[in-house]
PDB file of C-alpha atoms in Angstrom:
ATOM      1  CA  MET A 128      19.674  67.932 -57.397  1.00 96.00           C
ATOM      2  CA  ALA A 129      23.258  66.773 -57.849  1.00 96.00           C
ATOM      3  CA  LEU A 130      22.093  63.173 -58.171  1.00 97.00           C
ATOM      4  CA  ILE A 131      19.299  64.082 -60.587  1.00 98.00           C
ATOM      5  CA  LEU A 132      21.672  66.020 -62.828  1.00 97.00           C
ATOM      6  CA  SER A 133      24.286  63.264 -62.616  1.00 97.00           C
ATOM      7  CA  TYR A 134      21.721  60.728 -63.781  1.00 97.00           C
ATOM      8  CA  TYR A 135      20.174  62.674 -66.638  1.00 97.00           C
ATOM      9  CA  LYS A 136      23.515  64.066 -67.838  1.00 96.00           C
ATOM     10  CA  ASN A 137      25.257  60.674 -67.492  1.00 95.00           C
ATOM     11  CA  ILE A 138      28.089  62.261 -65.510  1.00 95.00           C
ATOM     12  CA  PRO A 139      29.430  59.071 -63.840  1.00 95.00           C
ATOM     13  CA  PHE A 140      29.517  57.289 -67.227  1.00 93.00           C
ATOM     14  CA  LEU A 141      31.068  60.225 -69.061  1.00 94.00           C
ATOM     15  CA  ASP A 142      33.673  60.755 -66.341  1.00 95.00           C
ATOM     16  CA  THR A 143      34.730  57.110 -66.611  1.00 93.00           C
ATOM     17  CA  PHE A 144      34.704  57.358 -70.419  1.00 94.00           C
ATOM     18  CA  MET A 145      37.055  60.334 -70.391  1.00 94.00           C
ATOM     19  CA  LYS A 146      39.398  58.952 -67.737  1.00 96.00           C
ATOM     20  CA  ASN A 147      39.674  55.655 -69.600  1.00 95.00           C
ATOM     21  CA  LYS A 148      40.867  57.705 -72.612  1.00 95.00           C
ATOM     22  CA  MET A 149      38.304  56.172 -74.919  1.00 92.00           C
ATOM     23  CA  ASP A 150      37.725  57.325 -78.499  1.00 93.00           C
ATOM     24  CA  GLU A 151      35.161  60.127 -78.410  1.00 92.00           C
ATOM     25  CA  ASN A 152      34.074  59.198 -81.927  1.00 91.00           C
ATOM     26  CA  GLN A 153      32.770  55.965 -80.418  1.00 89.00           C
ATOM     27  CA  LEU A 154      30.763  57.729 -77.707  1.00 90.00           C
ATOM     28  CA  ASP A 155      27.171  56.520 -77.697  1.00 86.00           C
ATOM     29  CA  TYR A 156      24.900  57.821 -74.949  1.00 83.00           C
ATOM     30  CA  THR A 157      21.699  59.716 -74.341  1.00 84.00           C
ATOM     31  CA  GLY A 158      21.091  62.712 -72.115  1.00 88.00           C
ATOM     32  CA  SER A 159      17.992  64.558 -71.031  1.00 94.00           C
ATOM     33  CA  GLU A 160      16.906  68.017 -69.912  1.00 95.00           C
ATOM     34  CA  LEU A 161      15.087  68.668 -66.637  1.00 97.00           C
ATOM     35  CA  LYS A 162      12.874  71.370 -68.159  1.00 97.00           C
ATOM     36  CA  GLY A 163       9.295  70.166 -68.365  1.00 97.00           C
ATOM     37  CA  LYS A 164       9.832  67.045 -66.286  1.00 98.00           C
ATOM     38  CA  THR A 165       7.525  66.392 -63.349  1.00 98.00           C
ATOM     39  CA  ILE A 166       9.094  65.677 -59.979  1.00 98.00           C
ATOM     40  CA  GLY A 167       7.038  64.163 -57.207  1.00 98.00           C
ATOM     41  CA  ILE A 168       8.272  65.120 -53.749  1.00 98.00           C
ATOM     42  CA  ILE A 169       7.189  62.799 -50.950  1.00 98.00           C
ATOM     43  CA  GLY A 170       7.296  64.910 -47.794  1.00 96.00           C
ATOM     44  CA  LEU A 171       7.066  68.683 -47.979  1.00 93.00           C
ATOM     45  CA  GLY A 172       8.954  69.716 -44.872  1.00 90.00           C
ATOM     46  CA  ALA A 173      11.980  72.009 -44.804  1.00 89.00           C
ATOM     47  CA  ILE A 174      14.031  69.811 -47.155  1.00 93.00           C
ATOM     48  CA  GLY A 175      11.170  68.984 -49.507  1.00 94.00           C
ATOM     49  CA  LYS A 176      10.351  72.681 -49.861  1.00 93.00           C
ATOM     50  CA  LYS A 177      13.992  73.456 -50.625  1.00 94.00           C
ATOM     51  CA  VAL A 178      14.045  70.813 -53.354  1.00 96.00           C
ATOM     52  CA  ALA A 179      10.869  72.294 -54.810  1.00 96.00           C
ATOM     53  CA  ALA A 180      12.504  75.736 -54.892  1.00 95.00           C
ATOM     54  CA  PHE A 181      15.497  74.353 -56.787  1.00 96.00           C
ATOM     55  CA  CYS A 182      13.176  72.633 -59.262  1.00 97.00           C
ATOM     56  CA  ARG A 183      11.563  75.978 -60.038  1.00 94.00           C
ATOM     57  CA  VAL A 184      14.906  77.204 -61.393  1.00 95.00           C
ATOM     58  CA  PHE A 185      15.019  74.226 -63.788  1.00 97.00           C
ATOM     59  CA  ASP A 186      11.480  74.909 -65.080  1.00 97.00           C
ATOM     60  CA  MET A 187      10.182  71.626 -63.716  1.00 97.00           C
ATOM     61  CA  ASN A 188       6.647  70.738 -62.681  1.00 97.00           C
ATOM     62  CA  VAL A 189       6.372  69.917 -58.976  1.00 97.00           C
ATOM     63  CA  LEU A 190       3.885  67.587 -57.307  1.00 97.00           C
ATOM     64  CA  ALA A 191       4.013  66.978 -53.566  1.00 96.00           C
ATOM     65  CA  TYR A 192       2.520  64.506 -51.138  1.00 96.00           C
ATOM     66  CA  ALA A 193       2.421  65.525 -47.485  1.00 92.00           C
ATOM     67  CA  ARG A 194       0.666  63.766 -44.607  1.00 83.00           C
ATOM     68  CA  ASN A 195       0.451  67.105 -42.818  1.00 77.00           C
ATOM     69  CA  ALA A 196      -2.939  68.510 -43.764  1.00 63.00           C
ATOM     70  CA  THR A 197      -1.780  72.081 -43.087  1.00 67.00           C
ATOM     71  CA  VAL A 198       0.658  71.959 -46.018  1.00 64.00           C
ATOM     72  CA  GLN A 199      -1.060  73.665 -48.928  1.00 66.00           C
ATOM     73  CA  SER A 200      -0.504  73.895 -52.667  1.00 66.00           C
ATOM     74  CA  ASP A 201       0.715  77.162 -54.138  1.00 74.00           C
ATOM     75  CA  ASP A 202       1.263  78.610 -57.610  1.00 78.00           C
ATOM     76  CA  PHE A 203       4.226  76.305 -58.184  1.00 88.00           C
ATOM     77  CA  VAL A 204       3.851  73.211 -55.993  1.00 95.00           C
ATOM     78  CA  LYS A 205       0.692  71.182 -56.510  1.00 95.00           C
ATOM     79  CA  LYS A 206      -0.280  68.985 -53.573  1.00 95.00           C
ATOM     80  CA  THR A 207      -1.732  65.634 -54.581  1.00 95.00           C
ATOM     81  CA  ASP A 208      -2.414  62.139 -53.249  1.00 96.00           C
ATOM     82  CA  PHE A 209       0.290  59.480 -52.999  1.00 97.00           C
ATOM     83  CA  ASP A 210      -0.901  57.264 -55.867  1.00 98.00           C
ATOM     84  CA  THR A 211      -1.294  60.171 -58.289  1.00 98.00           C
ATOM     85  CA  LEU A 212       2.184  61.417 -57.423  1.00 98.00           C
ATOM     86  CA  VAL A 213       3.986  58.111 -57.980  1.00 98.00           C
ATOM     87  CA  SER A 214       2.056  57.270 -61.148  1.00 98.00           C
ATOM     88  CA  THR A 215       2.476  60.610 -62.944  1.00 98.00           C
ATOM     89  CA  SER A 216       5.945  61.794 -61.893  1.00 98.00           C
ATOM     90  CA  ASP A 217       9.079  61.439 -64.019  1.00 98.00           C
ATOM     91  CA  ILE A 218      11.154  61.681 -60.848  1.00 98.00           C
ATOM     92  CA  VAL A 219      10.074  60.540 -57.381  1.00 98.00           C
ATOM     93  CA  SER A 220      12.144  61.941 -54.518  1.00 98.00           C
ATOM     94  CA  VAL A 221      11.714  60.921 -50.867  1.00 98.00           C
ATOM     95  CA  HIS A 222      11.980  63.499 -48.056  1.00 97.00           C
ATOM     96  CA  VAL A 223      10.156  62.049 -45.045  1.00 96.00           C
ATOM     97  CA  PRO A 224      11.513  60.807 -41.704  1.00 94.00           C
ATOM     98  CA  LEU A 225      11.645  57.086 -40.952  1.00 95.00           C
ATOM     99  CA  ASN A 226       8.918  56.057 -38.527  1.00 94.00           C
ATOM    100  CA  GLU A 227       6.208  53.416 -38.208  1.00 95.00           C
ATOM    101  CA  GLN A 228       4.062  55.214 -40.789  1.00 93.00           C
ATOM    102  CA  THR A 229       6.807  55.507 -43.392  1.00 96.00           C
ATOM    103  CA  LYS A 230       8.695  52.233 -42.888  1.00 97.00           C
ATOM    104  CA  GLN A 231       8.806  50.494 -46.301  1.00 97.00           C
ATOM    105  CA  LEU A 232       6.382  53.089 -47.643  1.00 98.00           C
ATOM    106  CA  ILE A 233       8.020  52.539 -51.016  1.00 98.00           C
ATOM    107  CA  ASN A 234       7.599  48.903 -52.032  1.00 98.00           C
ATOM    108  CA  LYS A 235       6.744  46.586 -54.914  1.00 98.00           C
ATOM    109  CA  ALA A 236       3.230  47.972 -55.277  1.00 98.00           C
ATOM    110  CA  THR A 237       4.629  51.523 -55.415  1.00 98.00           C
ATOM    111  CA  PHE A 238       7.182  50.702 -58.098  1.00 98.00           C
ATOM    112  CA  LYS A 239       4.505  48.975 -60.181  1.00 98.00           C
ATOM    113  CA  LYS A 240       2.527  52.238 -60.196  1.00 98.00           C
ATOM    114  CA  MET A 241       5.499  54.304 -61.399  1.00 98.00           C
ATOM    115  CA  LYS A 242       6.276  55.044 -65.037  1.00 98.00           C
ATOM    116  CA  ASN A 243       8.811  52.621 -66.505  1.00 98.00           C
ATOM    117  CA  THR A 244      10.814  55.743 -67.397  1.00 98.00           C
ATOM    118  CA  ALA A 245      10.771  57.059 -63.819  1.00 98.00           C
ATOM    119  CA  LEU A 246      13.833  57.911 -61.748  1.00 98.00           C
ATOM    120  CA  PHE A 247      13.663  57.152 -58.020  1.00 98.00           C
ATOM    121  CA  ILE A 248      15.681  59.246 -55.549  1.00 98.00           C
ATOM    122  CA  ASN A 249      16.242  58.502 -51.867  1.00 98.00           C
ATOM    123  CA  THR A 250      18.394  60.772 -49.718  1.00 98.00           C
ATOM    124  CA  ALA A 251      16.177  60.392 -46.627  1.00 97.00           C
ATOM    125  CA  ARG A 252      16.430  57.025 -44.841  1.00 97.00           C
ATOM    126  CA  GLY A 253      16.971  53.561 -46.278  1.00 98.00           C
ATOM    127  CA  GLY A 254      14.226  51.900 -44.240  1.00 98.00           C
ATOM    128  CA  ILE A 255      11.550  53.915 -46.059  1.00 98.00           C
ATOM    129  CA  VAL A 256      12.171  51.667 -49.058  1.00 98.00           C
ATOM    130  CA  ASN A 257      11.906  47.904 -49.421  1.00 98.00           C
ATOM    131  CA  GLU A 258      15.352  47.433 -50.949  1.00 98.00           C
ATOM    132  CA  ARG A 259      14.630  43.987 -52.405  1.00 98.00           C
ATOM    133  CA  ASP A 260      11.578  45.376 -54.192  1.00 98.00           C
ATOM    134  CA  LEU A 261      13.652  48.297 -55.479  1.00 98.00           C
ATOM    135  CA  ILE A 262      16.329  45.973 -56.885  1.00 98.00           C
ATOM    136  CA  ASP A 263      13.670  43.858 -58.602  1.00 98.00           C
ATOM    137  CA  ALA A 264      12.027  46.971 -60.073  1.00 98.00           C
ATOM    138  CA  LEU A 265      15.383  48.160 -61.437  1.00 98.00           C
ATOM    139  CA  LYS A 266      16.226  44.758 -62.920  1.00 98.00           C
ATOM    140  CA  ASN A 267      12.756  44.173 -64.361  1.00 97.00           C
ATOM    141  CA  GLY A 268      12.449  47.609 -65.964  1.00 97.00           C
ATOM    142  CA  ASP A 269       9.529  48.684 -63.794  1.00 98.00           C
ATOM    143  CA  ILE A 270      11.456  51.954 -63.318  1.00 98.00           C
ATOM    144  CA  SER A 271      14.307  53.430 -65.318  1.00 98.00           C
ATOM    145  CA  GLY A 272      16.841  54.119 -62.582  1.00 98.00           C
ATOM    146  CA  ALA A 273      17.615  55.173 -59.044  1.00 98.00           C
ATOM    147  CA  CYS A 274      19.947  57.485 -57.155  1.00 98.00           C
ATOM    148  CA  LEU A 275      20.525  56.363 -53.581  1.00 98.00           C
ATOM    149  CA  ASP A 276      22.400  57.920 -50.693  1.00 97.00           C
ATOM    150  CA  VAL A 277      20.831  55.772 -47.961  1.00 98.00           C
ATOM    151  CA  PHE A 278      20.235  52.059 -47.527  1.00 98.00           C
ATOM    152  CA  GLU A 279      18.406  49.565 -45.317  1.00 97.00           C
ATOM    153  CA  SER A 280      21.771  48.395 -43.973  1.00 96.00           C
ATOM    154  CA  GLU A 281      24.637  50.871 -43.686  1.00 96.00           C
ATOM    155  CA  PRO A 282      27.349  50.731 -44.740  1.00 96.00           C
ATOM    156  CA  LEU A 283      25.925  49.123 -47.871  1.00 97.00           C
ATOM    157  CA  PRO A 284      27.042  45.455 -47.917  1.00 97.00           C
ATOM    158  CA  ILE A 285      29.858  44.753 -50.343  1.00 97.00           C
ATOM    159  CA  ASP A 286      27.816  42.019 -52.014  1.00 97.00           C
ATOM    160  CA  SER A 287      24.709  44.189 -52.493  1.00 98.00           C
ATOM    161  CA  GLU A 288      23.249  43.817 -55.985  1.00 98.00           C
ATOM    162  CA  LEU A 289      22.856  47.597 -56.111  1.00 98.00           C
ATOM    163  CA  ARG A 290      26.617  47.868 -56.650  1.00 98.00           C
ATOM    164  CA  ASN A 291      26.337  45.953 -59.927  1.00 97.00           C
ATOM    165  CA  LEU A 292      23.428  47.771 -61.543  1.00 98.00           C
ATOM    166  CA  GLY A 293      24.263  50.186 -64.346  1.00 95.00           C
ATOM    167  CA  ASN A 294      21.074  52.218 -63.894  1.00 96.00           C
ATOM    168  CA  VAL A 295      21.901  53.194 -60.311  1.00 98.00           C
ATOM    169  CA  ILE A 296      24.039  55.996 -58.848  1.00 98.00           C
ATOM    170  CA  LEU A 297      25.216  55.335 -55.289  1.00 98.00           C
ATOM    171  CA  THR A 298      26.735  57.573 -52.620  1.00 96.00           C
ATOM    172  CA  PRO A 299      27.616  56.493 -49.032  1.00 94.00           C
ATOM    173  CA  HIS A 300      25.139  58.582 -46.979  1.00 93.00           C
ATOM    174  CA  THR A 301      27.021  61.778 -47.747  1.00 88.00           C
ATOM    175  CA  ALA A 302      24.256  63.934 -49.281  1.00 87.00           C
ATOM    176  CA  GLY A 303      24.022  66.032 -46.128  1.00 79.00           C
ATOM    177  CA  MET A 304      27.758  66.480 -45.619  1.00 74.00           C
ATOM    178  CA  PRO A 305      28.470  69.956 -44.260  1.00 70.00           C
ATOM    179  CA  ASP A 306      30.691  72.586 -45.785  1.00 70.00           C
ATOM    180  CA  GLY A 307      33.827  71.595 -43.907  1.00 66.00           C
ATOM    181  CA  ARG A 308      34.435  72.440 -40.253  1.00 64.00           C
ATOM    182  CA  LYS A 309      32.779  75.835 -40.482  1.00 63.00           C
ATOM    183  CA  PHE A 310      29.336  74.267 -40.847  1.00 66.00           C
ATOM    184  CA  HIS A 311      30.068  71.788 -38.059  1.00 75.00           C
ATOM    185  CA  LYS A 312      30.891  74.704 -35.748  1.00 80.00           C
ATOM    186  CA  THR A 313      27.618  76.422 -36.627  1.00 80.00           C
ATOM    187  CA  ARG A 314      25.731  73.221 -35.894  1.00 80.00           C
ATOM    188  CA  TYR A 315      27.364  72.628 -32.525  1.00 86.00           C
ATOM    189  CA  ASP A 316      27.004  76.263 -31.517  1.00 89.00           C
ATOM    190  CA  PHE A 317      23.282  75.818 -32.143  1.00 89.00           C
ATOM    191  CA  PHE A 318      23.205  72.727 -29.909  1.00 90.00           C
ATOM    192  CA  ILE A 319      24.983  74.560 -27.100  1.00 94.00           C
ATOM    193  CA  LYS A 320      22.671  77.557 -27.405  1.00 94.00           C
ATOM    194  CA  ASN A 321      19.633  75.278 -27.164  1.00 92.00           C
ATOM    195  CA  ILE A 322      20.986  73.500 -24.069  1.00 94.00           C
ATOM    196  CA  LYS A 323      21.544  76.847 -22.377  1.00 95.00           C
ATOM    197  CA  ARG A 324      18.012  77.956 -23.277  1.00 93.00           C
ATOM    198  CA  VAL A 325      16.594  74.873 -21.560  1.00 92.00           C
ATOM    199  CA  GLU A 326      18.846  75.389 -18.538  1.00 95.00           C
ATOM    200  CA  ASN A 327      17.483  78.931 -18.242  1.00 96.00           C
ATOM    201  CA  GLY A 328      13.871  77.723 -18.407  1.00 94.00           C
ATOM    202  CA  GLU A 329      13.364  78.983 -21.970  1.00 93.00           C
ATOM    203  CA  GLU A 330      11.864  77.049 -24.866  1.00 88.00           C
ATOM    204  CA  PRO A 331      14.372  75.417 -27.245  1.00 87.00           C
ATOM    205  CA  GLU A 332      14.393  76.412 -30.892  1.00 85.00           C
ATOM    206  CA  ASN A 333      13.116  73.949 -33.511  1.00 76.00           C
ATOM    207  CA  LYS A 334      11.431  71.695 -30.962  1.00 73.00           C
ATOM    208  CA  LEU A 335       9.982  68.520 -32.454  1.00 69.00           C
ATOM    209  CA  ASN A 336       7.301  67.919 -29.829  1.00 66.00           C
ATOM    210  CA  GLN A 337       5.386  69.843 -27.218  1.00 59.00           C
ATOM    211  CA  LEU A 338       6.861  68.236 -24.093  1.00 55.00           C
TER     212      LEU A 338
END
């Protein structure tokens, strides 16, 4: 949500404008509201659902694509197919894990289906996106912009073209940074508790498989 707001409210540009002490009478920029925009969420797990909840506050329309057949639509989130989501959304946000099924899920063909006004967000994993195809889409005007926290190669190479594009906001894989040491302690306490549960023959919490 921070990246989306930064993009539509031009915060990086305006921050630079103010700090460079430029004449505000010469300010020429456009901004946009989130109300009424359609966001397409790829992956409706814990994070995707949280994003959808935030979007409700901004009066946005929410589409979701989930491979898990048990995930259902509700009064606010409308589940749809992948092609419909990418072709009708104003914002496409990725929230799936990186695996063989999702590797380079977002590629040239995907960007061609998107609106040329669309904003692409990736705070999941860089390998889900074909980065070369993304750069071409941004340069060719196939999409309007992108906000990226993750990349195919991390740290992002110094000579990456992404660093030179004005329609991109970049952060160095920090979207999930915890709230200082307090959150770290909570996280590690959880790990320790889970290890002790296994040692005692109990099931761990939040298990990802049935082994």
